Amino acid sequence: MHDKTVAQLTAGLQTGQFSSAELTRCFLDRIASLDSRYNSFISVADEQAMAAARAADERIAAGDAGPLTGIPIAHKDIFCTDGLRTSCGSRMLDNFVPPYDATLVTRLNRDGVVALGKTNMDEFAMGSSNENSFYGPVRNPWDTSAVPGGSSGGSAAAVAAGLAPAATGTDTGGSIRQPAAFCGITGLKPTYGRVSRLGMVAFASSLDQAGPMARTAEDCALLLNSMAGHDPQDSTSSQVPTEDYCARLADSLQGLRIGLPREYFGAGLDPATAACIDQALKELEALGATLVEVSLPHSHLTIPTYYVIAPAEASTNLSRYDGVRYGYRCEQPTDLLDLYTRTREEGFGEEVKRRILVGTYALSAGYYDAYYKKAQQVRRLIKQDFIDCFGQVDVIAGPTTPGPAFALGSKSDDPVAMYLEDIYTLAVNLAGLPGMSVPAGMVGGKPVGLQLIGQHFGEARLLNVGHRFQQATDWHARRPADPAVEAA
Amino acid sequence: MAIEQDEIEKIAALARIRIQPAQIGRVTQRITEILHMVDQLQAVDTSDVEPMANPLDAIQVLRADEVTEVNRREAFQAIAPAVENGLYLVPKVIE
Amino acid sequence: MQWETVIGLEVHLQLATRSKIFSGSPTTFGAAPNTQASAVDLAMPGMLPVLNAEAVRFAVMFGLGIGAEIGRRSVFDRKNYFYPDLPKGYQISQFEAPIVGRGSFEIQLEDGSTRSIGITRAHLEEDAGKSLHEDFHGQTGIDLNRAGTPLLEIVSEPDLRNAAEAVAYLKALHSLVTYLGISDGNMAEGSMRCDINLSLRPVGSDTLGTRAEIKNVNSFRFVEKAIRHEVERQADILEDGGKIVQETRLYDADLDETRPMRSKEVANDYRYFPEPDLLPVVIDEAYIEEIRASLPELPVQKRHRFIEQYGLSAYDANVMADSRELADYFEAVAGSCGDAKIAANWVQVELLGQLNKGELALADCPVPAADLGGLIARILDNSISGKIAKQVFEAMWQGEGSADEIIAARGLKQVSDSGALETMVEEVIAANAGQVEQYLAADADRRKKLIGFFVGQVMKLSKGQANPQMVNELLAKKLV
């Protein structure tokens, strides 16, 4: 059961091949026996999951089931879950059990999804390797000496390892797409505002966006159908109507114009990865698409722009962690200042503190214009590059990452080198566009991701391209060696 | 822009984060590297560019003035580090 | 040296919305601690603000009320600082693009003269919670019920020159916002709190001196005292050749002094930047016109109308227009008795006198406006004298009925029957032969003074009910 797609599991549940309780038990057992290898879960919700599965089985029996009813999934530990610890990968929230659900969780619950538990992540979603977690690094199921990517590394690893058929993630600068690429799964970051941010622990408000991570584009579409939509409690949530993201999956790619930004294929891209991407593009051409070279001339500014805006917003979003109302509080504070400074020193990890300091600096008197305002201006230039491109093409394609998953520890002591890993993913967040990574090859036994970038609210088109590509290839169907099978 | 150690100390004080004296040099070095990378922005001419705060340039939707929240003090304070008589407690504040 | 005082005020006005500015929590005053603090108000992880439409509407009403430019695209910013009563570690406020731009309004001073005071801007923001310093084992308790209550911060130009002007400004502001119905104006509950920016400069100078800011003064009386104290303090320093330190001070009402605030010692860098969880508020012409059309008559307009329409003095007009309720009451009294000047006089002296004595609000007044009008009508038609009328009013206040009922029940109707009056006049003349002799011996000037004695005697005899005018006429006829 664990190697099926969501769509296959839905069919199995609805035809009575297995119950949600059996399915859920299967995944909980796999997590219990295998996750010590990957460390992809922070919390496992055994009892709640089984109760939800039994409730789902009743709905199925009563004929009141949708496509997700009874499907187990894992939530990134950034989404607040009522009664279930939500740590955000931080010591600061190690003891935090929210008395409320994120809107995304509410929506998925309403559709009968079974939450298996909460997945590991870089602390407060700040990282590209999942090494910045209070709960320790996650290991890549394809190569346990490599990182799974980040910040949604636990979700990506859990899906890749067959510990969950699908998972939720968040993407502020590539945190869905990059781990999806590193772990050989499909991940979609929707348009900014497509999925509610309410109850999702904030990193950078104007960049954060939640999305699905699964084996296939079709599974992502099924999940997005439940997740997407306006939330009156999130002012930045879009009122643009949603659509049935499954409806156009099988549309022909004949006449599709795909833009290839020359800046995404230059120096810095690993040649073997480039070869995989080229092959994938040929596949799309064979499916009827036309490849057009385009340019995103401000691409070289995406990293500096992002590393001003994201830390600036984060620096104040994280001010609420002060040891007063919830979360970590230092022992025996001597006075108010000691309570604040020691709680935040001890509660936050190194990378989080570094970004808070950078962000505080960028917003401080005398530097605001040179950093924050400047970055906001360049951000508009970056967005305009995309708008100009979309005058010529329907979607943009390129590599998700400069290369396959790197070794654990290889970049953890060099923040700037780590930031460079996000070179191809950041611009999508800055421009608020939807972006997707689909498995597109293997390099040295590790997966490579093809990134597809759509126009604002063009999720259905991206999913269509991804689905047609997956109909013609089998990269998404490849699985890392399963220790459970080896043991048996 | 290079950043001096005393500036880092000032920023850390603003952000209410204590940094151990032994680590301040390393922190300063890392942040200097990041700011050096970020400084590429200074070369861009943005004189006529409107800053972009929201990627969709959307506008605010207003909420009707209705009370929709109920008292959940018990649930909220069950997860608080220190409360008494319904109040959150902090070390003595001097105005 | 002669010093000129320069004062600008920042007023934090609590807007009278039902729910908070960014959450659906109630704003009721006086609830048990933290029972009106929702997940948004507590800054729980993942919580987001959504702007209350009524707060925007109230701000626009205020802007139109002072003839200000309305910000067509106003932006919320984060003002970052750490304080335990500020759960997010930032206050959502407006910095560069406030909802209300420059405006002005007229204040009236004690001597009846008026001045126009400039308003620099007014912006929407959220209130913080409260720190309670009673001893919790040496700790401070935090109540976040007030956190997120909508505030309109109204910043004046440094146009005020003394404590009296500052108080007149605050009273006029209070009157304006209660007319508009955008705030309850309840100062005791903190609905109107004031920060005072004050500096001195040599008379004749046009550059501003270094200012001190006095935080959170919350009554007209304390504003007056705090200003007097601060002027004295700064003058003493300057006279001694010292320099004023730019700082934030706290007014201590118990000690009647200002002192520096310790918590503000660390120089703050608020790191304002556009709040990414909220989007720009765009206000169009149609919205503004709809609000403009719904505005009530404002105090200044009413004051001018009272002067023109009723011939009231500037002072009386100011008093009558002080609140919408009082103005309505006055107009009802004037309408029912037909004489606005006498109505104004009665409202001001007798009615406000009784209310003050009983520490009552107008809403609690036991005498409806029509009844007071009815009483005044009885003075005007000579049924009773002004003196008797006061007696009747007392009885009306005690709930004994309408003026006519009380006059009838107590037999207070003025005696205007010439036969009865003549009998009384003759009786008085007969009983006071000596005074009659003096009167007859006196010249015309002195007679005018002496006649008062006879009038008084007749009034006494009639228990105050004789028509004084008729008594005068009869005496003049009989004393020959």
PDB file of C-alpha atoms in Angstrom, chain A residues 71-301:
ATOM      1  CA  ILE A  71      -6.012   9.317   2.827  1.00  0.00           C
ATOM      2  CA  PRO A  72      -3.169   9.567   5.358  1.00  0.00           C
ATOM      3  CA  ILE A  73      -0.828  12.506   4.934  1.00  0.00           C
ATOM      4  CA  ALA A  74       1.897  14.202   6.962  1.00  0.00           C
ATOM      5  CA  HIS A  75       1.918  17.884   7.895  1.00  0.00           C
ATOM      6  CA  LYS A  76       5.022  19.977   7.979  1.00  0.00           C
ATOM      7  CA  ASP A  77       5.461  20.966  11.615  1.00  0.00           C
ATOM      8  CA  ILE A  78       4.853  24.600  10.697  1.00  0.00           C
ATOM      9  CA  PHE A  79       1.069  24.173  10.507  1.00  0.00           C
ATOM     10  CA  CYS A  80      -0.741  24.579  13.794  1.00  0.00           C
ATOM     11  CA  THR A  81      -2.664  21.463  14.737  1.00  0.00           C
ATOM     12  CA  ASP A  82      -5.189  21.624  17.555  1.00  0.00           C
ATOM     13  CA  GLY A  83      -3.975  19.474  20.423  1.00  0.00           C
ATOM     14  CA  LEU A  84      -0.848  18.288  18.593  1.00  0.00           C
ATOM     15  CA  ARG A  85       2.555  19.811  19.306  1.00  0.00           C
ATOM     16  CA  THR A  86       3.629  22.311  16.640  1.00  0.00           C
ATOM     17  CA  SER A  87       7.324  22.989  17.092  1.00  0.00           C
ATOM     18  CA  CYS A  88       8.335  24.612  13.813  1.00  0.00           C
ATOM     19  CA  GLY A  89      11.602  22.746  14.278  1.00  0.00           C
ATOM     20  CA  SER A  90      12.527  25.025  17.147  1.00  0.00           C
ATOM     21  CA  ARG A  91      13.323  24.677  20.803  1.00  0.00           C
ATOM     22  CA  MET A  92      11.279  27.861  21.146  1.00  0.00           C
ATOM     23  CA  LEU A  93       8.087  25.924  20.385  1.00  0.00           C
ATOM     24  CA  ASP A  94       9.179  22.490  21.623  1.00  0.00           C
ATOM     25  CA  ASN A  95       6.404  22.610  24.236  1.00  0.00           C
ATOM     26  CA  PHE A  96       3.834  24.425  22.104  1.00  0.00           C
ATOM     27  CA  VAL A  97       0.518  22.608  21.669  1.00  0.00           C
ATOM     28  CA  PRO A  98      -1.765  24.994  19.834  1.00  0.00           C
ATOM     29  CA  PRO A  99      -5.435  25.157  20.787  1.00  0.00           C
ATOM     30  CA  TYR A 100      -6.375  25.773  17.145  1.00  0.00           C
ATOM     31  CA  ASP A 101      -5.891  24.445  13.622  1.00  0.00           C
ATOM     32  CA  ALA A 102      -4.348  26.232  10.663  1.00  0.00           C
ATOM     33  CA  THR A 103      -6.924  26.915   7.928  1.00  0.00           C
ATOM     34  CA  LEU A 104      -5.114  24.453   5.666  1.00  0.00           C
ATOM     35  CA  VAL A 105      -5.431  21.756   8.329  1.00  0.00           C
ATOM     36  CA  THR A 106      -9.120  22.552   8.839  1.00  0.00           C
ATOM     37  CA  ARG A 107      -9.784  22.284   5.112  1.00  0.00           C
ATOM     38  CA  LEU A 108      -7.965  18.973   4.737  1.00  0.00           C
ATOM     39  CA  ASN A 109      -9.654  17.593   7.873  1.00  0.00           C
ATOM     40  CA  ARG A 110     -13.032  18.626   6.503  1.00  0.00           C
ATOM     41  CA  ASP A 111     -12.293  16.535   3.416  1.00  0.00           C
ATOM     42  CA  GLY A 112     -11.470  13.535   5.582  1.00  0.00           C
ATOM     43  CA  VAL A 113      -7.680  13.461   5.374  1.00  0.00           C
ATOM     44  CA  VAL A 114      -5.922  11.504   8.138  1.00  0.00           C
ATOM     45  CA  ALA A 115      -2.971  13.349   9.669  1.00  0.00           C
ATOM     46  CA  LEU A 116      -0.199  10.879  10.542  1.00  0.00           C
ATOM     47  CA  GLY A 117       1.997  13.410  12.317  1.00  0.00           C
ATOM     48  CA  LYS A 118       4.236  16.401  11.926  1.00  0.00           C
ATOM     49  CA  THR A 119       7.342  16.397   9.790  1.00  0.00           C
ATOM     50  CA  ASN A 120      10.793  17.693  10.522  1.00  0.00           C
ATOM     51  CA  MET A 121      11.943  20.972   9.045  1.00  0.00           C
ATOM     52  CA  ASP A 122      14.568  23.660   9.246  1.00  0.00           C
ATOM     53  CA  GLU A 123      13.847  25.816  12.271  1.00  0.00           C
ATOM     54  CA  PHE A 124      11.150  28.370  11.374  1.00  0.00           C
ATOM     55  CA  ALA A 125      11.579  27.193   7.758  1.00  0.00           C
ATOM     56  CA  MET A 126      14.984  28.870   7.540  1.00  0.00           C
ATOM     57  CA  GLY A 127      17.292  26.574   5.665  1.00  0.00           C
ATOM     58  CA  SER A 128      17.909  24.589   2.515  1.00  0.00           C
ATOM     59  CA  SER A 129      19.181  21.355   4.015  1.00  0.00           C
ATOM     60  CA  ASN A 130      17.060  20.544   7.042  1.00  0.00           C
ATOM     61  CA  GLU A 131      20.190  20.683   9.151  1.00  0.00           C
ATOM     62  CA  ASN A 132      18.819  23.665  11.111  1.00  0.00           C
ATOM     63  CA  SER A 133      16.322  21.674  13.131  1.00  0.00           C
ATOM     64  CA  PHE A 134      16.243  21.482  16.908  1.00  0.00           C
ATOM     65  CA  TYR A 135      15.275  17.836  16.350  1.00  0.00           C
ATOM     66  CA  GLY A 136      18.350  17.007  14.319  1.00  0.00           C
ATOM     67  CA  PRO A 137      18.912  16.728  10.578  1.00  0.00           C
ATOM     68  CA  VAL A 138      16.732  14.722   8.217  1.00  0.00           C
ATOM     69  CA  ARG A 139      18.477  12.219   5.954  1.00  0.00           C
ATOM     70  CA  ASN A 140      17.769  11.775   2.276  1.00  0.00           C
ATOM     71  CA  PRO A 141      16.137   8.361   1.638  1.00  0.00           C
ATOM     72  CA  TRP A 142      18.148   8.044  -1.600  1.00  0.00           C
ATOM     73  CA  ASP A 143      21.426   8.508   0.199  1.00  0.00           C
ATOM     74  CA  THR A 144      21.392   8.853   3.944  1.00  0.00           C
ATOM     75  CA  SER A 145      24.683  10.738   3.900  1.00  0.00           C
ATOM     76  CA  ALA A 146      23.005  13.485   1.868  1.00  0.00           C
ATOM     77  CA  VAL A 147      20.590  16.185   2.889  1.00  0.00           C
ATOM     78  CA  PRO A 148      16.937  15.935   1.857  1.00  0.00           C
ATOM     79  CA  GLY A 149      16.837  19.665   1.124  1.00  0.00           C
ATOM     80  CA  GLY A 150      14.911  22.169   3.149  1.00  0.00           C
ATOM     81  CA  SER A 151      13.064  23.585   4.722  1.00  0.00           C
ATOM     82  CA  SER A 152      10.298  21.019   4.074  1.00  0.00           C
ATOM     83  CA  GLY A 153      12.902  18.235   4.219  1.00  0.00           C
ATOM     84  CA  GLY A 154      10.920  16.018   6.568  1.00  0.00           C
ATOM     85  CA  SER A 155       7.851  16.106   4.313  1.00  0.00           C
ATOM     86  CA  ALA A 156       9.923  15.339   1.204  1.00  0.00           C
ATOM     87  CA  ALA A 157      11.847  12.508   2.875  1.00  0.00           C
ATOM     88  CA  ALA A 158       8.682  11.007   4.366  1.00  0.00           C
ATOM     89  CA  VAL A 159       6.966  10.846   0.961  1.00  0.00           C
ATOM     90  CA  ALA A 160      10.105   9.559  -0.782  1.00  0.00           C
ATOM     91  CA  ALA A 161      10.610   6.855   1.830  1.00  0.00           C
ATOM     92  CA  GLY A 162       6.982   5.730   1.672  1.00  0.00           C
ATOM     93  CA  LEU A 163       6.198   6.871   5.207  1.00  0.00           C
ATOM     94  CA  ALA A 164       3.321   8.953   3.878  1.00  0.00           C
ATOM     95  CA  PRO A 165       1.738   9.062   0.428  1.00  0.00           C
ATOM     96  CA  ALA A 166       1.696  12.856   0.481  1.00  0.00           C
ATOM     97  CA  ALA A 167       2.548  15.759   2.743  1.00  0.00           C
ATOM     98  CA  THR A 168       2.056  19.457   3.194  1.00  0.00           C
ATOM     99  CA  GLY A 169       4.918  21.884   2.894  1.00  0.00           C
ATOM    100  CA  THR A 170       5.664  25.564   2.800  1.00  0.00           C
ATOM    101  CA  ASP A 171       7.833  27.444   0.385  1.00  0.00           C
ATOM    102  CA  THR A 172       9.308  30.861   1.159  1.00  0.00           C
ATOM    103  CA  GLY A 173      12.321  30.654  -1.158  1.00  0.00           C
ATOM    104  CA  GLY A 174      12.150  27.120  -2.514  1.00  0.00           C
ATOM    105  CA  SER A 175      11.310  25.100   0.579  1.00  0.00           C
ATOM    106  CA  ILE A 176       8.811  22.849  -1.239  1.00  0.00           C
ATOM    107  CA  ARG A 177      10.510  22.620  -4.631  1.00  0.00           C
ATOM    108  CA  GLN A 178      14.124  22.114  -3.564  1.00  0.00           C
ATOM    109  CA  PRO A 179      13.484  19.194  -1.161  1.00  0.00           C
ATOM    110  CA  ALA A 180      11.030  17.724  -3.688  1.00  0.00           C
ATOM    111  CA  ALA A 181      13.837  17.795  -6.252  1.00  0.00           C
ATOM    112  CA  PHE A 182      16.400  16.311  -3.838  1.00  0.00           C
ATOM    113  CA  CYS A 183      14.046  13.516  -2.779  1.00  0.00           C
ATOM    114  CA  GLY A 184      12.590  12.671  -6.193  1.00  0.00           C
ATOM    115  CA  ILE A 185       9.013  13.706  -5.531  1.00  0.00           C
ATOM    116  CA  THR A 186       6.614  16.291  -6.953  1.00  0.00           C
ATOM    117  CA  GLY A 187       6.081  19.562  -5.080  1.00  0.00           C
ATOM    118  CA  LEU A 188       3.973  22.576  -5.914  1.00  0.00           C
ATOM    119  CA  LYS A 189       4.301  26.066  -4.532  1.00  0.00           C
ATOM    120  CA  PRO A 190       1.068  27.807  -5.505  1.00  0.00           C
ATOM    121  CA  THR A 191       0.668  31.498  -6.326  1.00  0.00           C
ATOM    122  CA  TYR A 192       1.178  33.739  -3.298  1.00  0.00           C
ATOM    123  CA  GLY A 193      -2.195  34.024  -1.564  1.00  0.00           C
ATOM    124  CA  ARG A 194      -3.715  30.895  -3.145  1.00  0.00           C
ATOM    125  CA  VAL A 195      -3.548  28.916   0.105  1.00  0.00           C
ATOM    126  CA  SER A 196      -4.339  30.564   3.447  1.00  0.00           C
ATOM    127  CA  ARG A 197      -1.447  31.403   5.740  1.00  0.00           C
ATOM    128  CA  LEU A 198      -3.634  31.493   8.854  1.00  0.00           C
ATOM    129  CA  GLY A 199      -2.214  29.147  11.452  1.00  0.00           C
ATOM    130  CA  MET A 200       0.960  28.582   9.478  1.00  0.00           C
ATOM    131  CA  VAL A 201       3.858  29.804  11.605  1.00  0.00           C
ATOM    132  CA  ALA A 202       5.142  32.873   9.773  1.00  0.00           C
ATOM    133  CA  PHE A 203       8.654  33.167   8.402  1.00  0.00           C
ATOM    134  CA  ALA A 204       8.447  35.927   5.776  1.00  0.00           C
ATOM    135  CA  SER A 205       4.862  37.083   5.346  1.00  0.00           C
ATOM    136  CA  SER A 206       5.073  38.391   1.784  1.00  0.00           C
ATOM    137  CA  LEU A 207       6.844  35.242   0.525  1.00  0.00           C
ATOM    138  CA  ASP A 208       5.392  32.325   2.510  1.00  0.00           C
ATOM    139  CA  GLN A 209       3.080  29.981   0.690  1.00  0.00           C
ATOM    140  CA  ALA A 210       1.837  26.498   1.532  1.00  0.00           C
ATOM    141  CA  GLY A 211       1.512  23.726  -0.993  1.00  0.00           C
ATOM    142  CA  PRO A 212       1.292  19.986  -1.585  1.00  0.00           C
ATOM    143  CA  MET A 213       4.160  17.482  -1.843  1.00  0.00           C
ATOM    144  CA  ALA A 214       3.391  14.068  -3.317  1.00  0.00           C
ATOM    145  CA  ARG A 215       4.569  11.485  -5.816  1.00  0.00           C
ATOM    146  CA  THR A 216       2.721  12.861  -8.803  1.00  0.00           C
ATOM    147  CA  ALA A 217       1.309  16.045 -10.227  1.00  0.00           C
ATOM    148  CA  GLU A 218      -2.109  14.442 -10.118  1.00  0.00           C
ATOM    149  CA  ASP A 219      -1.770  13.864  -6.354  1.00  0.00           C
ATOM    150  CA  CYS A 220      -0.685  17.465  -5.911  1.00  0.00           C
ATOM    151  CA  ALA A 221      -3.805  18.558  -7.814  1.00  0.00           C
ATOM    152  CA  LEU A 222      -6.030  16.451  -5.551  1.00  0.00           C
ATOM    153  CA  LEU A 223      -4.483  18.023  -2.448  1.00  0.00           C
ATOM    154  CA  LEU A 224      -4.547  21.534  -3.868  1.00  0.00           C
ATOM    155  CA  ASN A 225      -8.266  21.189  -4.530  1.00  0.00           C
ATOM    156  CA  SER A 226      -8.760  20.872  -0.799  1.00  0.00           C
ATOM    157  CA  MET A 227      -6.114  23.397   0.331  1.00  0.00           C
ATOM    158  CA  ALA A 228      -6.749  26.329  -1.995  1.00  0.00           C
ATOM    159  CA  GLY A 229      -9.251  29.111  -1.589  1.00  0.00           C
ATOM    160  CA  HIS A 230      -9.903  32.480  -0.047  1.00  0.00           C
ATOM    161  CA  ASP A 231      -9.696  32.743   3.731  1.00  0.00           C
ATOM    162  CA  PRO A 232     -11.370  35.844   5.164  1.00  0.00           C
ATOM    163  CA  GLN A 233      -9.013  35.584   8.130  1.00  0.00           C
ATOM    164  CA  ASP A 234      -5.915  36.083   5.986  1.00  0.00           C
ATOM    165  CA  SER A 235      -5.871  39.559   4.437  1.00  0.00           C
ATOM    166  CA  THR A 236      -3.285  38.451   1.888  1.00  0.00           C
ATOM    167  CA  SER A 237      -5.296  35.440   0.774  1.00  0.00           C
ATOM    168  CA  SER A 238      -6.520  35.866  -2.793  1.00  0.00           C
ATOM    169  CA  GLN A 239     -10.145  36.273  -3.824  1.00  0.00           C
ATOM    170  CA  VAL A 240      -9.431  34.994  -7.321  1.00  0.00           C
ATOM    171  CA  PRO A 241     -11.748  31.973  -7.724  1.00  0.00           C
ATOM    172  CA  THR A 242     -10.189  28.513  -7.507  1.00  0.00           C
ATOM    173  CA  GLU A 243     -10.809  25.835 -10.085  1.00  0.00           C
ATOM    174  CA  ASP A 244     -10.844  22.055 -10.205  1.00  0.00           C
ATOM    175  CA  TYR A 245      -7.093  21.475 -10.493  1.00  0.00           C
ATOM    176  CA  CYS A 246      -7.671  17.928 -11.754  1.00  0.00           C
ATOM    177  CA  ALA A 247      -9.909  18.944 -14.632  1.00  0.00           C
ATOM    178  CA  ARG A 248      -7.214  19.917 -17.128  1.00  0.00           C
ATOM    179  CA  LEU A 249      -4.493  17.447 -16.085  1.00  0.00           C
ATOM    180  CA  ALA A 250      -4.749  15.439 -19.304  1.00  0.00           C
ATOM    181  CA  ASP A 251      -4.946  18.413 -21.695  1.00  0.00           C
ATOM    182  CA  SER A 252      -2.611  18.191 -24.662  1.00  0.00           C
ATOM    183  CA  LEU A 253       0.659  20.129 -24.574  1.00  0.00           C
ATOM    184  CA  GLN A 254       0.402  20.764 -28.288  1.00  0.00           C
ATOM    185  CA  GLY A 255       1.331  24.390 -28.952  1.00  0.00           C
ATOM    186  CA  LEU A 256       2.513  25.018 -25.370  1.00  0.00           C
ATOM    187  CA  ARG A 257       5.321  27.558 -25.378  1.00  0.00           C
ATOM    188  CA  ILE A 258       7.953  26.849 -22.748  1.00  0.00           C
ATOM    189  CA  GLY A 259      10.439  29.605 -21.911  1.00  0.00           C
ATOM    190  CA  LEU A 260      13.987  28.636 -20.990  1.00  0.00           C
ATOM    191  CA  PRO A 261      15.673  31.500 -19.147  1.00  0.00           C
ATOM    192  CA  ARG A 262      19.258  31.598 -20.300  1.00  0.00           C
ATOM    193  CA  GLU A 263      20.277  32.709 -16.782  1.00  0.00           C
ATOM    194  CA  TYR A 264      19.093  29.326 -15.430  1.00  0.00           C
ATOM    195  CA  PHE A 265      21.400  27.306 -17.684  1.00  0.00           C
ATOM    196  CA  GLY A 266      24.701  29.106 -17.230  1.00  0.00           C
ATOM    197  CA  ALA A 267      27.732  28.703 -15.017  1.00  0.00           C
ATOM    198  CA  GLY A 268      26.973  27.173 -11.636  1.00  0.00           C
ATOM    199  CA  LEU A 269      24.672  24.471 -13.010  1.00  0.00           C
ATOM    200  CA  ASP A 270      26.107  21.001 -12.544  1.00  0.00           C
ATOM    201  CA  PRO A 271      26.637  19.527 -16.061  1.00  0.00           C
ATOM    202  CA  ALA A 272      25.073  16.157 -15.248  1.00  0.00           C
ATOM    203  CA  THR A 273      22.022  17.913 -13.849  1.00  0.00           C
ATOM    204  CA  ALA A 274      21.935  20.117 -16.953  1.00  0.00           C
ATOM    205  CA  ALA A 275      21.916  17.006 -19.108  1.00  0.00           C
ATOM    206  CA  CYS A 276      18.909  15.616 -17.213  1.00  0.00           C
ATOM    207  CA  ILE A 277      17.048  18.891 -17.669  1.00  0.00           C
ATOM    208  CA  ASP A 278      17.869  18.954 -21.388  1.00  0.00           C
ATOM    209  CA  GLN A 279      16.515  15.426 -21.740  1.00  0.00           C
ATOM    210  CA  ALA A 280      13.340  16.374 -19.889  1.00  0.00           C
ATOM    211  CA  LEU A 281      12.858  19.398 -22.110  1.00  0.00           C
ATOM    212  CA  LYS A 282      13.211  17.189 -25.181  1.00  0.00           C
ATOM    213  CA  GLU A 283      10.489  15.006 -23.725  1.00  0.00           C
ATOM    214  CA  LEU A 284       8.209  18.019 -23.399  1.00  0.00           C
ATOM    215  CA  GLU A 285       9.039  19.008 -26.959  1.00  0.00           C
ATOM    216  CA  ALA A 286       8.057  15.535 -28.042  1.00  0.00           C
ATOM    217  CA  LEU A 287       4.735  16.054 -26.294  1.00  0.00           C
ATOM    218  CA  GLY A 288       4.059  19.027 -28.532  1.00  0.00           C
ATOM    219  CA  ALA A 289       5.609  21.939 -26.651  1.00  0.00           C
ATOM    220  CA  THR A 290       7.796  24.578 -28.258  1.00  0.00           C
ATOM    221  CA  LEU A 291      10.965  25.649 -26.470  1.00  0.00           C
ATOM    222  CA  VAL A 292      11.760  29.375 -26.512  1.00  0.00           C
ATOM    223  CA  GLU A 293      14.864  30.983 -25.078  1.00  0.00           C
ATOM    224  CA  VAL A 294      13.957  33.856 -22.785  1.00  0.00           C
ATOM    225  CA  SER A 295      15.808  36.099 -20.385  1.00  0.00           C
ATOM    226  CA  LEU A 296      15.264  37.075 -16.760  1.00  0.00           C
ATOM    227  CA  PRO A 297      17.902  39.809 -16.647  1.00  0.00           C
ATOM    228  CA  HIS A 298      17.661  40.518 -12.914  1.00  0.00           C
ATOM    229  CA  SER A 299      18.214  36.883 -11.907  1.00  0.00           C
ATOM    230  CA  HIS A 300      21.606  37.639 -10.412  1.00  0.00           C
ATOM    231  CA  LEU A 301      19.853  39.923  -7.904  1.00  0.00           C
TER     232      LEU A 301
END
